[in-house]
Short mmCIF file of C-alpha atoms and ligand atoms in Angstrom, two decimals:
data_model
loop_
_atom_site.label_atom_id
_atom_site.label_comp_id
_atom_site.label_asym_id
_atom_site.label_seq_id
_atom_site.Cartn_x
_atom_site.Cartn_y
_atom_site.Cartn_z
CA UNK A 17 98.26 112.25 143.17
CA UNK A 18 95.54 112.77 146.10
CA UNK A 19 96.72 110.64 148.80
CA UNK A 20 94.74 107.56 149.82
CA UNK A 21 91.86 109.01 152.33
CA UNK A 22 92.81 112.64 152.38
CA UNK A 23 96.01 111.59 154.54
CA UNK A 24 99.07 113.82 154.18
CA UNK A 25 101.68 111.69 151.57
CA UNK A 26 105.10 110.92 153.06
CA UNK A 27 108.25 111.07 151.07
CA UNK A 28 111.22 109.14 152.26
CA UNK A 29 114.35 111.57 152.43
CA UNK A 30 117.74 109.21 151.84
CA UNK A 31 120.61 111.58 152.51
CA UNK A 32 120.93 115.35 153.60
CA UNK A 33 119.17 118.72 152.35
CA UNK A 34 122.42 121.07 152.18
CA UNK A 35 121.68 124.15 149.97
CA UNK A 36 117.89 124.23 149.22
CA UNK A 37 116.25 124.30 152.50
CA UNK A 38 113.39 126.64 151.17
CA UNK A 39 112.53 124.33 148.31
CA UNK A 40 112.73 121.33 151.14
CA UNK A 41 110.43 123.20 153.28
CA UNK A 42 108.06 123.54 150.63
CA UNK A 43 107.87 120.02 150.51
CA UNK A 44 107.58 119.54 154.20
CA UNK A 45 104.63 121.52 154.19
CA UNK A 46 102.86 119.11 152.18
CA UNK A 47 104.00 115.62 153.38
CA UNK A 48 105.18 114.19 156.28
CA UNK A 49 108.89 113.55 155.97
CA UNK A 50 110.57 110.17 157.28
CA UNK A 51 114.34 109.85 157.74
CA UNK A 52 115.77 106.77 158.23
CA UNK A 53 118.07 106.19 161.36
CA UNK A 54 120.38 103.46 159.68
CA UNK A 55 123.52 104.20 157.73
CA UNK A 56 124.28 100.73 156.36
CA UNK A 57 122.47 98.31 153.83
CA UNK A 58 121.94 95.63 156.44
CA UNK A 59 120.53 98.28 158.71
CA UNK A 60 118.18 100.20 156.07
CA UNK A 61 116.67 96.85 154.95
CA UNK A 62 115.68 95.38 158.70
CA UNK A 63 114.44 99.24 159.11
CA UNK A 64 112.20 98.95 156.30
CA UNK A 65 111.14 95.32 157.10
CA UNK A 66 110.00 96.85 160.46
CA UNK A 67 107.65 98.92 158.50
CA UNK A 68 109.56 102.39 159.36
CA UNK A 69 109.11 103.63 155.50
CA UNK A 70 105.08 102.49 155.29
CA UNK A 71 102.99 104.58 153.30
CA UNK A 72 105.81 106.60 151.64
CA UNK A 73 105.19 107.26 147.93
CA UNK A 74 107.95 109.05 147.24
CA UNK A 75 112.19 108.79 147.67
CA UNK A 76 114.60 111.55 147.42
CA UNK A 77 118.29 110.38 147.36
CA UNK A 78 121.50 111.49 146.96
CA UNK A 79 125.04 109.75 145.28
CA UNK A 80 126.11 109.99 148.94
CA UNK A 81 123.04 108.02 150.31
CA UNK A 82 124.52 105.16 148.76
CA UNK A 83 126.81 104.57 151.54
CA UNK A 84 124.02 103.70 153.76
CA UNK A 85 121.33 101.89 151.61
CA UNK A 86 123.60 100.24 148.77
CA UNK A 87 122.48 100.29 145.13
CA UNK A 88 118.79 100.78 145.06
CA UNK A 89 118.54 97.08 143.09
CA UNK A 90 115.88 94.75 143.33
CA UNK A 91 116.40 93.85 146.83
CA UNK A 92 116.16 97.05 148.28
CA UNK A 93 112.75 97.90 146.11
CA UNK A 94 111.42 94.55 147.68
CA UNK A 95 112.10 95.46 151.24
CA UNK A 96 110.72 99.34 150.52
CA UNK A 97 107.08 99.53 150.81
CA UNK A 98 104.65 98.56 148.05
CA UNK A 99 103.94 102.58 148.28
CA UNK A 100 106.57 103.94 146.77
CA UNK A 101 106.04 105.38 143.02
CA UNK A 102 108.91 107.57 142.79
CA UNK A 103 112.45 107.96 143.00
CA UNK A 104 114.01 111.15 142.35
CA UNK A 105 117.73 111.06 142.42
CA UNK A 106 119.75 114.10 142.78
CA UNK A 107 122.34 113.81 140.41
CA UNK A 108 122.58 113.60 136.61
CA UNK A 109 124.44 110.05 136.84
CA UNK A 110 121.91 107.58 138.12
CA UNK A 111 123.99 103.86 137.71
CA UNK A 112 123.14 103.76 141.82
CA UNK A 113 119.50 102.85 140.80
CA UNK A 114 119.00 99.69 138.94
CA UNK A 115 115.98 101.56 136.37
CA UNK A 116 114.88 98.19 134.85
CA UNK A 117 114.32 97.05 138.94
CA UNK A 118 112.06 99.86 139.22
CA UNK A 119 110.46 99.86 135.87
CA UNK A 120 109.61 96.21 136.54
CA UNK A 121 107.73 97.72 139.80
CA UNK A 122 106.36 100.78 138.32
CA UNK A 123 108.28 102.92 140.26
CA UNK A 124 109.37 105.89 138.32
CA UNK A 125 112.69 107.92 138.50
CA UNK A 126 114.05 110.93 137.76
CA UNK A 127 117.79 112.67 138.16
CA UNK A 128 118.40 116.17 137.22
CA UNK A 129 120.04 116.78 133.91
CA UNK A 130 121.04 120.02 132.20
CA UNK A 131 121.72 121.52 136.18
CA UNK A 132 124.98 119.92 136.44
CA UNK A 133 126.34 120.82 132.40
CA UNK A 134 128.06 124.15 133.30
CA UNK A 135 130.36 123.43 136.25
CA UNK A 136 131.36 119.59 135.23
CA UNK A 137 132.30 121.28 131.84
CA UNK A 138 134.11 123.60 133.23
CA UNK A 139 135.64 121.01 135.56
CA UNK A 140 136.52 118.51 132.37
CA UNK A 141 138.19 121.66 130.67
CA UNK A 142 140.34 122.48 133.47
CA UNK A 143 141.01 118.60 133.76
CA UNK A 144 142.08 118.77 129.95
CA UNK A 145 144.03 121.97 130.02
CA UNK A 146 146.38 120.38 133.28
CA UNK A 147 146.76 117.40 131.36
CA UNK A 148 147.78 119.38 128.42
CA UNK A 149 150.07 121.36 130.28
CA UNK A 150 151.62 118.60 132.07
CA UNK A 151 150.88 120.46 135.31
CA UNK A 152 150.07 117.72 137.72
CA UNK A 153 153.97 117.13 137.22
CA UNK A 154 154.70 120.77 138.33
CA UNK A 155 152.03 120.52 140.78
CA UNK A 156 153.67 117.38 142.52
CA UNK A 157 157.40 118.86 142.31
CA UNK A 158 156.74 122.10 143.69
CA UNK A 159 154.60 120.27 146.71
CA UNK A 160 157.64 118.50 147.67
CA UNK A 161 160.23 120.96 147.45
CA UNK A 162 161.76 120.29 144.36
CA UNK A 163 160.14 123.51 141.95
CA UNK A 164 159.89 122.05 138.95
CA UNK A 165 160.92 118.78 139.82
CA UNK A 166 165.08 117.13 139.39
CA UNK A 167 163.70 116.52 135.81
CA UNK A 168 161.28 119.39 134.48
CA UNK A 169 157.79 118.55 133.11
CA UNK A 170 158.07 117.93 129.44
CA UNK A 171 156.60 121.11 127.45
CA UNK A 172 153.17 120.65 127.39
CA UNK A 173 150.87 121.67 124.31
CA UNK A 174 148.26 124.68 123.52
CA UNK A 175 144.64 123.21 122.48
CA UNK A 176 144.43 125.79 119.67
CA UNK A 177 143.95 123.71 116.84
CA UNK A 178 144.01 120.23 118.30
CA UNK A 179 141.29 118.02 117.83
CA UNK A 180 139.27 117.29 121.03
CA UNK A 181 136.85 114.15 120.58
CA UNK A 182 133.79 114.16 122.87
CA UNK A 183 132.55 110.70 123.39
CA UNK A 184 128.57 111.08 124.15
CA UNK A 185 127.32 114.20 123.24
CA UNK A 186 124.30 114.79 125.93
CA UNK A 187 124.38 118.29 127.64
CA UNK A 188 127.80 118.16 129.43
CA UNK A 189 129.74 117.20 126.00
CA UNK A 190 127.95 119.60 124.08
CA UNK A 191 128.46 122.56 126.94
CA UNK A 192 132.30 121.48 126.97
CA UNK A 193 132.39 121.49 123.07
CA UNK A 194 131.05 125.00 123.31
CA UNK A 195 133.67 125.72 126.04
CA UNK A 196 136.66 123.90 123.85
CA UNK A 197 135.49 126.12 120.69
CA UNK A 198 136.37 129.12 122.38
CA UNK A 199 140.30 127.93 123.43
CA UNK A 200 140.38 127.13 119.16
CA UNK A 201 139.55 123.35 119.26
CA UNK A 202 138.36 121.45 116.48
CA UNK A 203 135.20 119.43 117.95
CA UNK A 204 134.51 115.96 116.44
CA UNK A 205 132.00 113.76 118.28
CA UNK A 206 130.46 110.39 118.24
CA UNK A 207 127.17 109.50 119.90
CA UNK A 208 124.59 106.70 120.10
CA UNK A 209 122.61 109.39 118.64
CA UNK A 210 123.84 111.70 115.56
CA UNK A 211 122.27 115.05 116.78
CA UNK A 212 120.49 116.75 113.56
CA UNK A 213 122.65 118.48 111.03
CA UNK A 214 121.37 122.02 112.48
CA UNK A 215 122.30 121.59 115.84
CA UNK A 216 126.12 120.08 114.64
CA UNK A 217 126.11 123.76 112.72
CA UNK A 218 124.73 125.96 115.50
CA UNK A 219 127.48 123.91 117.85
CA UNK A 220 130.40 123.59 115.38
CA UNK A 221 131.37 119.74 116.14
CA UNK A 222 131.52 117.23 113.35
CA UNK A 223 129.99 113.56 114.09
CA UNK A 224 132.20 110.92 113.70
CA UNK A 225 132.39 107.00 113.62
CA UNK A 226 133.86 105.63 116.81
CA UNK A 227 136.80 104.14 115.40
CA UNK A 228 137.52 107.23 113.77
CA UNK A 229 137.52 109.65 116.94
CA UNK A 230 139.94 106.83 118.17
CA UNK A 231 142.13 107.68 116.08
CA UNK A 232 141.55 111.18 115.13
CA UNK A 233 141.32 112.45 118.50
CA UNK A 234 144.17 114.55 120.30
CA UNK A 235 142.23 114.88 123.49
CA UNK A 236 139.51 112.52 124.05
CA UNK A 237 137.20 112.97 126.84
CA UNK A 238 134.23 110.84 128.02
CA UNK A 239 130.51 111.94 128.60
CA UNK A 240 128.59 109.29 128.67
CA UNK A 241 126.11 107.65 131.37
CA UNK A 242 127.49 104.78 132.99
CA UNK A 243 125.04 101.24 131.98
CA UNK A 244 125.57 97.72 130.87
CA UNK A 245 126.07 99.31 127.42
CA UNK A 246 128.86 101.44 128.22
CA UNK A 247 130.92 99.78 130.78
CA UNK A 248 134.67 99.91 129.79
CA UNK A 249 133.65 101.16 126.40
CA UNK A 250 137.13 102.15 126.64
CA UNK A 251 139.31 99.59 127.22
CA UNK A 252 143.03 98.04 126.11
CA UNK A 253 141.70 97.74 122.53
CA UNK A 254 140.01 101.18 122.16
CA UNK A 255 143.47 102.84 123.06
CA UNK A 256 145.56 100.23 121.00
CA UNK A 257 143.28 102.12 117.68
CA UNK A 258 144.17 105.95 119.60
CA UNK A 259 146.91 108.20 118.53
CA UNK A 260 150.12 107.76 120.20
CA UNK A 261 150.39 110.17 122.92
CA UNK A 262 146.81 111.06 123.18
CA UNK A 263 145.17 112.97 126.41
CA UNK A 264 141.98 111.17 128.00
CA UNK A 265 139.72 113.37 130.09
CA UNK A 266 137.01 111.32 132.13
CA UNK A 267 134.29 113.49 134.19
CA UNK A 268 131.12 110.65 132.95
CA UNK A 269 131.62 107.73 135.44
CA UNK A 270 135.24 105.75 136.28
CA UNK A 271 134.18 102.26 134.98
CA UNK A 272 133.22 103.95 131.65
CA UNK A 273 137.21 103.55 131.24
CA UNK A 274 138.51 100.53 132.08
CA UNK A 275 141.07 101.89 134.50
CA UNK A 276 143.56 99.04 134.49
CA UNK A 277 143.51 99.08 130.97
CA UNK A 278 144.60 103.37 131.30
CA UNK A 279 147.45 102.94 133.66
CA UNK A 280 148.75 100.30 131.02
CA UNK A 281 148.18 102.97 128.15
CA UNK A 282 150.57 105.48 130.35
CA UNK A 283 152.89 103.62 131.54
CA UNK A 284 154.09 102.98 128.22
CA UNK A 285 153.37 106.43 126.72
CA UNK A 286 150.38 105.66 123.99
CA UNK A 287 148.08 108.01 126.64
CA UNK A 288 150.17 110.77 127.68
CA UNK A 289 148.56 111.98 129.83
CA UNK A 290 144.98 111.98 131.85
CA UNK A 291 142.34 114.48 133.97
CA UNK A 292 139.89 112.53 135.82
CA UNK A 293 137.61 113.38 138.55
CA UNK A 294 135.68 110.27 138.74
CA UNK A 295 137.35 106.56 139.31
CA UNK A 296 135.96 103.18 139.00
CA UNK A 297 136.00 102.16 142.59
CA UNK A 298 135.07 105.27 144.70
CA UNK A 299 136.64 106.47 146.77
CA UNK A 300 139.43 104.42 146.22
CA UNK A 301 141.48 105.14 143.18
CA UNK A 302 144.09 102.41 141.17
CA UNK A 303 147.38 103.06 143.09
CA UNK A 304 148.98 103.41 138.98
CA UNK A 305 147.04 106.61 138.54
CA UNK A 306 147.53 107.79 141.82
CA UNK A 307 151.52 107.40 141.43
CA UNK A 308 151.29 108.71 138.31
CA UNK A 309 152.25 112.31 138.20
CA UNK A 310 151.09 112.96 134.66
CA UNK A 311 147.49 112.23 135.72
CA UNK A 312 145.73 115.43 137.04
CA UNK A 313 143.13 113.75 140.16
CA UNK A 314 140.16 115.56 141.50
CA UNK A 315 137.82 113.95 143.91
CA UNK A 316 134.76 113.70 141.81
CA UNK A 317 133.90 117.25 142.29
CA UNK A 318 132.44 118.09 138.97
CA UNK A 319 129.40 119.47 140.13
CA UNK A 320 131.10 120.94 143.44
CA UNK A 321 129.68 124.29 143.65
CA UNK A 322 127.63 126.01 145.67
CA UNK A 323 125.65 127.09 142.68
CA UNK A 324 125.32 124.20 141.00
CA UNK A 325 125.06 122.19 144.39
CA UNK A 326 122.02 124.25 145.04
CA UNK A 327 120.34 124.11 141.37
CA UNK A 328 120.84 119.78 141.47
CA UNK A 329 118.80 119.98 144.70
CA UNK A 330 116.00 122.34 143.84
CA UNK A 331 116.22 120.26 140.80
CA UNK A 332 115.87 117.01 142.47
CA UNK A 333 112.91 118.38 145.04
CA UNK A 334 111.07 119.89 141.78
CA UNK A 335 110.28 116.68 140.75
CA UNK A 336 109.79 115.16 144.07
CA UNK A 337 107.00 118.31 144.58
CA UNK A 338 105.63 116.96 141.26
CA UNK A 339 105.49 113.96 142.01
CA UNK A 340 103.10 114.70 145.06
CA UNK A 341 100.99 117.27 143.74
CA UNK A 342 100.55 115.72 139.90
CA UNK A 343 101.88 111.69 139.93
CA UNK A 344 104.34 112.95 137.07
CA UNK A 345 107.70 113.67 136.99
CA UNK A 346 109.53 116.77 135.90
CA UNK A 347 112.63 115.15 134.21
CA UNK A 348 111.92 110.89 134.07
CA UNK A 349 115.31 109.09 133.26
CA UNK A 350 114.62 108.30 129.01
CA UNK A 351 114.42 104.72 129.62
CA UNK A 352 111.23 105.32 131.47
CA UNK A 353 109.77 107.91 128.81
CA UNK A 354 107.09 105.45 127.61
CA UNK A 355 105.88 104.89 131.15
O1 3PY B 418 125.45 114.50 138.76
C1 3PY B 418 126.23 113.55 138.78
O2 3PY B 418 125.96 112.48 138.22
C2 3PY B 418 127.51 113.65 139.45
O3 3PY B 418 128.33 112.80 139.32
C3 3PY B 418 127.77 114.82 140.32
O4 3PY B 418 129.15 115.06 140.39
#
């Protein structure tokens, strides 16, 4: 995109650079970087009716700039400045950007898929393995001083055999299904999508309907994107039609489990037990899961790695680097693929 007379283009930078400082500098050497001094909503939106952000064409954000700009809704595109074309989000989940807001502006957005797969796999199969093992109960007795607890842990179970049901089958659930084959899992799946006959071969996973991983499943974990479409898609009713004593394994996005309706589903034994690293109110988490031994609780860390840390932010500056040197966008979010 050549800037409007020759100028150098500026890029708005919401949140902090931590691992890919080379990658940022190549970006710096291009455009003029302009970092907001405000680190709350009210704040960032009299900033940018001052006219701090003019001229910017670009955004970079991270999940953490949330705290100080809000959701980037309708609002906040209103108060940024009419220059802004891009928002690349560093992060595979992007529910902190309202897409249709910014499609209705032409302002296109990107996040950074297939960088985050491996290590929030890994994370979801360590999350399932703990639950499986019933070792947040050992974990929690031998932390107070009590080894295994006055009561020991039931027996947990192996995941050879078992059937593990992946619900949304982008990169993440088919990297864990890949993960799960190894440790003898049978893989069913159900997606929006049913990926083509040689890809279920090549992976080994069988598609399913919903209602039938429901009830099929002996581990079911969650990897969809959080939207309108898939808010609480599992909810009081969806674990009324599960198998009794089924494990639930959330790594997607809290809300895509209506977490009420899961502390329910423990406390009277139809979910047996849970591994989540991501909760629907963040950073708070329901006081019933956080009582609840038999729930294994990681503070959204499923891409916490330096590794994979790093890769999300080259990732995320790729596209921004695109975006200034071409107008287009390495990895657009696939609502915006017609744009
Ligand atoms: O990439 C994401 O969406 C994350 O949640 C990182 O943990």
């Amino acid at each position: 995109m050549t800037p409007v007379h020759g100028a150098r283009p500026k890029v708005l930078l919401l949140g902090v650079i931590e691992h890919a400082h080379t990658a940022w500098a190549s970006v710096a050497e291009i455009a003029d970087i302009i970092r907001p001094a405000s680190t709350d909503r009210t704040s960032f939106l009299e900033e940018a009716a001052a006219g701090t952000f003019e001229g910017s064409i670009a955004a970079y954000r991270t999940f953490d700039s949330f705290d100080a700009t809000g959701k980037v809704d309708a609002e906040l595109l209103d108060a940024l400045p009419r220059s802004i074309r891009f928002i690349c989000h560093n992060g595979a989940g992007y529910d902190q950007v309202d897409v249709q807001a910014c499609t209705a502006r032409c302002i296109r957005v990107s996040n950074t898929p297939t960088a985050v797969d491996d290590a929030t796999a890994d994370i979801a199969i360590f999350l399932m393995l703990g639950a499986m093992r019933n070792l947040g109960v050992g974990m929690a007795a031998l932390r107070a001083g009590e080894w295994r607890g006055v009561n020991a842990p039931a027996l947990g179970h192996d995941p050879q055999g078992k059937v593990l049901g992946i619900l949304g089958m982008g990169g993440i659930g088919r990297n864990m299904a890949k993960k799960a084959l190894a440790f003898g899992m049978k893989i069913r799946y159900h997606n929006r999508t049913r990926l083509d006959a040689g890809v279920e071969d090549e992976l080994g996973v069988k598609y399913v309907a919903f209602d039938e991983l429901l009830a099929g499943s002996d581990v079911l974990s969650v990897n969809l994107p959080l939207n309108k479409n898939t808010r609480h898609i599992i909810s009081e009713r969806e674990f009324a039609k599960m198998k009794k004593g089924i494990v639930m394994v959330n790594t997607a996005r809290g809300a895509v489990i209506d977490e009420a309706a899961l502390v329910e589903a423990l406390a009277s034994g139809q979910v047996s037990s849970a591994g989540l690293d991501v909760y629907e109110q963040e950073p708070s988490v329901h006081p019933g899961l956080l009582s609840n031994p038999r729930v294994i609780l990681v503070p959204h860390m499923g891409t916490w790695t330096v590794e994979t840390e790093t890769k999300m932010e080259e990732w995320a500056i790729s596209n921004i680097r695109l975006a200034i040197e071409t107008g287009k966008l390495r990895s657009i979010v696939p609502e915006q693929r017609d744009m």
